[in-house]
Amino acid sequence: MGKELFIFDKTFDAQVIGTDEAGRGPASGGVFAAAVAFSENCSDIEQELESLNDSKKLSKHNREELYHIIKHNTINSVVCVEVSEIERFNILNSSLKAMKLACESVISRLAGVEIITLVDGNKLIKNYSYPQKYIVKGDSKSASIAAASILAKVERDWYMEKLDLEFPEYNWRQNAGYLTRQHIEAIQKFGVTKYHRRSFLKNILTGEKQLSLLK
């Protein structure tokens, strides 16, 4: 799979930067985005990344193995936009902001080269000054996007594991903030925390009950 993804990126006559996000759907925790640029001569690590794929199609163990290879052999950046901004600007805008910041960080380390930013999904980054193209299901087509999806997913999982230490009753280590039945039952029993996205919980807690359960 990895070989096909690298071939796709090489069809662009420019330095490719791939970007993807992790954490748009959960009801707690920030949203992460990563940006990745492989060097022009990356044939050495192409072999190490033969199993490169959309992060959702990989096991946790495989993702973390690939994470370390990508992290140390590419120009990359990972950015988190926290819950307060998600609640203020909505999840789509927060995801695109995280992508923008991650990509601009990578670009600042690329000297004098023509670039093209490949954005996973069907939206372009807002207020972005560089050439970009959205790629639907890009994490299964582009090596750079797939690599970004792995960095974003792994770092967000680690972040949720840290939050789990603070609020273990929600089992974020396992559910990563998604509304599993166990997570919903914990919210109904213990209330919501500062890490919950209250706008995502309107069907679970409403009115005075929601406010009374805030921590």
XYZ file of C-alpha atoms in Angstrom:
215
model
C 0.000 0.000 0.000
C 2.736 2.456 0.949
C 4.386 2.319 -2.481
C 1.172 3.366 -4.231
C 0.800 6.321 -1.873
C 4.305 7.586 -2.641
C 3.663 7.210 -6.375
C 0.577 9.417 -6.001
C 2.559 12.197 -4.315
C 5.215 12.073 -7.034
C 2.629 12.986 -9.670
C 2.742 16.567 -8.362
C 5.460 18.784 -9.812
C 6.161 20.449 -6.461
C 7.114 19.691 -2.887
C 4.066 17.995 -1.405
C 2.855 18.801 2.099
C 0.112 16.505 3.343
C -2.221 17.458 6.150
C -4.917 15.624 8.086
C -6.761 15.921 11.384
C -7.743 13.650 14.234
C -10.533 14.271 16.703
C -13.352 15.995 14.838
C -15.959 13.527 16.067
C -15.287 13.040 19.809
C -17.246 14.900 22.460
C -14.190 15.637 24.589
C -10.626 16.785 24.064
C -9.015 19.027 21.501
C -8.739 18.464 17.756
C -5.293 17.690 16.351
C -3.861 18.260 12.890
C -0.515 17.299 11.438
C 1.398 18.305 8.343
C 4.154 16.216 6.762
C 6.658 16.823 3.968
C 8.895 14.008 2.770
C 12.287 14.848 1.293
C 12.706 14.444 -2.477
C 15.052 11.523 -1.893
C 13.006 9.472 0.530
C 13.513 6.061 -1.076
C 15.278 4.770 2.049
C 12.266 5.227 4.288
C 9.748 4.217 1.621
C 10.728 0.628 2.380
C 10.300 1.215 6.112
C 6.865 2.654 5.393
C 5.568 -0.165 3.195
C 2.568 -0.558 5.505
C 1.762 3.175 5.404
C -1.991 3.663 5.198
C -4.900 5.629 6.611
C -4.310 5.628 10.385
C -7.817 4.265 11.017
C -6.905 1.075 9.128
C -3.831 0.362 11.277
C -3.510 -1.178 14.707
C -2.362 0.997 17.602
C 0.971 -0.856 17.629
C 1.535 -0.346 13.896
C 0.572 3.321 14.093
C 3.095 3.960 16.842
C 5.851 2.109 14.963
C 5.210 4.209 11.857
C 4.852 7.364 13.975
C 8.481 7.216 15.099
C 9.761 6.611 11.562
C 7.732 9.514 10.187
C 8.523 11.832 13.074
C 12.294 11.450 12.675
C 12.550 11.328 8.867
C 10.286 14.128 7.650
C 9.652 17.803 8.134
C 6.493 17.750 10.219
C 4.332 19.605 12.699
C 1.442 18.624 14.970
C -0.954 21.225 16.369
C -3.809 20.944 18.878
C -6.734 23.356 19.031
C -8.318 23.004 22.440
C -11.942 22.693 23.516
C -12.392 26.389 24.318
C -11.725 27.302 20.684
C -13.834 24.440 19.352
C -16.766 25.741 21.389
C -16.171 29.285 20.199
C -15.486 28.722 16.486
C -17.011 25.242 15.839
C -15.214 22.010 15.059
C -14.786 22.518 11.304
C -13.139 25.913 11.680
C -10.985 24.619 14.534
C -9.839 21.640 12.453
C -8.942 23.884 9.529
C -7.101 26.266 11.858
C -5.029 23.388 13.239
C -4.201 22.290 9.689
C -3.232 25.844 8.723
C -0.877 26.245 11.690
C 0.720 22.834 11.126
C 1.269 23.483 7.414
C 2.694 26.950 7.965
C 5.141 25.510 10.488
C 6.367 22.981 7.921
C 6.582 25.601 5.171
C 8.730 27.827 7.386
C 11.350 25.050 7.300
C 11.249 24.544 3.532
C 13.616 26.920 1.789
C 12.835 28.286 -1.661
C 10.846 25.420 -3.136
C 7.535 25.341 -4.940
C 4.938 23.615 -2.776
C 1.509 22.085 -3.040
C -0.523 21.347 0.079
C -2.768 18.293 -0.087
C -5.652 18.571 2.376
C -7.553 15.468 3.397
C -11.308 15.774 2.912
C -13.444 18.090 0.809
C -12.597 21.485 2.302
C -9.717 23.862 1.665
C -7.838 25.620 4.466
C -9.204 29.104 5.093
C -7.001 32.216 4.862
C -4.101 30.121 3.569
C -1.579 31.842 1.322
C -0.135 28.793 -0.436
C -1.305 26.505 -3.263
C -3.589 23.769 -1.957
C -5.799 20.987 -3.211
C -8.272 18.902 -1.256
C -8.166 15.133 -1.691
C -11.262 13.161 -0.727
C -10.153 10.086 1.242
C -6.635 11.423 0.848
C -5.320 9.377 3.772
C -5.697 6.262 1.581
C -4.248 7.912 -1.552
C -1.342 10.174 -0.538
C 1.750 9.176 1.454
C 2.056 12.645 2.952
C -1.578 12.770 4.054
C -1.432 9.206 5.418
C 1.706 10.104 7.373
C 0.002 13.227 8.737
C -3.027 11.163 9.750
C -0.756 8.867 11.777
C 1.034 11.710 13.564
C -2.242 13.435 14.421
C -3.953 10.241 15.579
C -1.064 8.990 17.730
C -0.440 12.332 19.419
C -4.138 12.813 20.104
C -4.393 9.325 21.620
C -1.455 10.100 23.917
C -3.086 13.409 24.864
C -6.352 11.636 25.733
C -4.434 9.123 27.844
C -3.053 12.042 29.863
C -6.532 13.495 30.323
C -7.697 10.039 31.420
C -5.301 10.227 34.369
C -7.106 13.369 35.522
C -10.641 12.041 34.908
C -10.451 8.220 34.798
C -14.206 7.775 35.209
C -14.780 8.621 31.520
C -12.344 5.979 30.194
C -10.842 8.326 27.615
C -7.827 6.031 27.357
C -10.092 3.554 25.576
C -12.747 5.682 23.886
C -10.569 8.715 22.958
C -13.492 10.978 23.852
C -16.051 9.394 21.519
C -19.556 8.936 22.883
C -19.551 5.250 23.628
C -22.353 3.933 25.814
C -19.955 3.812 28.777
C -18.889 7.420 28.153
C -22.500 8.611 27.973
C -23.354 6.808 31.201
C -20.329 8.411 32.899
C -21.437 11.873 31.755
C -24.935 11.247 33.074
C -23.529 10.042 36.394
C -20.598 12.436 36.975
C -21.445 15.402 34.755
C -19.234 17.150 32.223
C -15.653 18.356 32.657
C -13.680 21.277 31.289
C -12.490 18.919 28.555
C -15.981 18.119 27.249
C -17.361 19.859 24.181
C -20.714 20.925 25.567
C -22.051 21.729 22.104
C -21.692 18.021 21.294
C -23.773 16.979 24.312
C -27.087 18.740 23.691
C -28.944 15.463 23.290
C -27.512 14.068 26.532
C -27.694 16.915 29.028
C -30.070 19.807 28.645
C -31.045 22.936 30.467
C -30.559 23.167 34.209
C -29.371 19.576 34.489
C -26.440 20.256 32.167
C -25.437 23.406 34.024
C -25.726 21.783 37.430
C -23.323 19.014 36.454
C -20.488 21.207 35.242
C -17.135 20.643 36.979
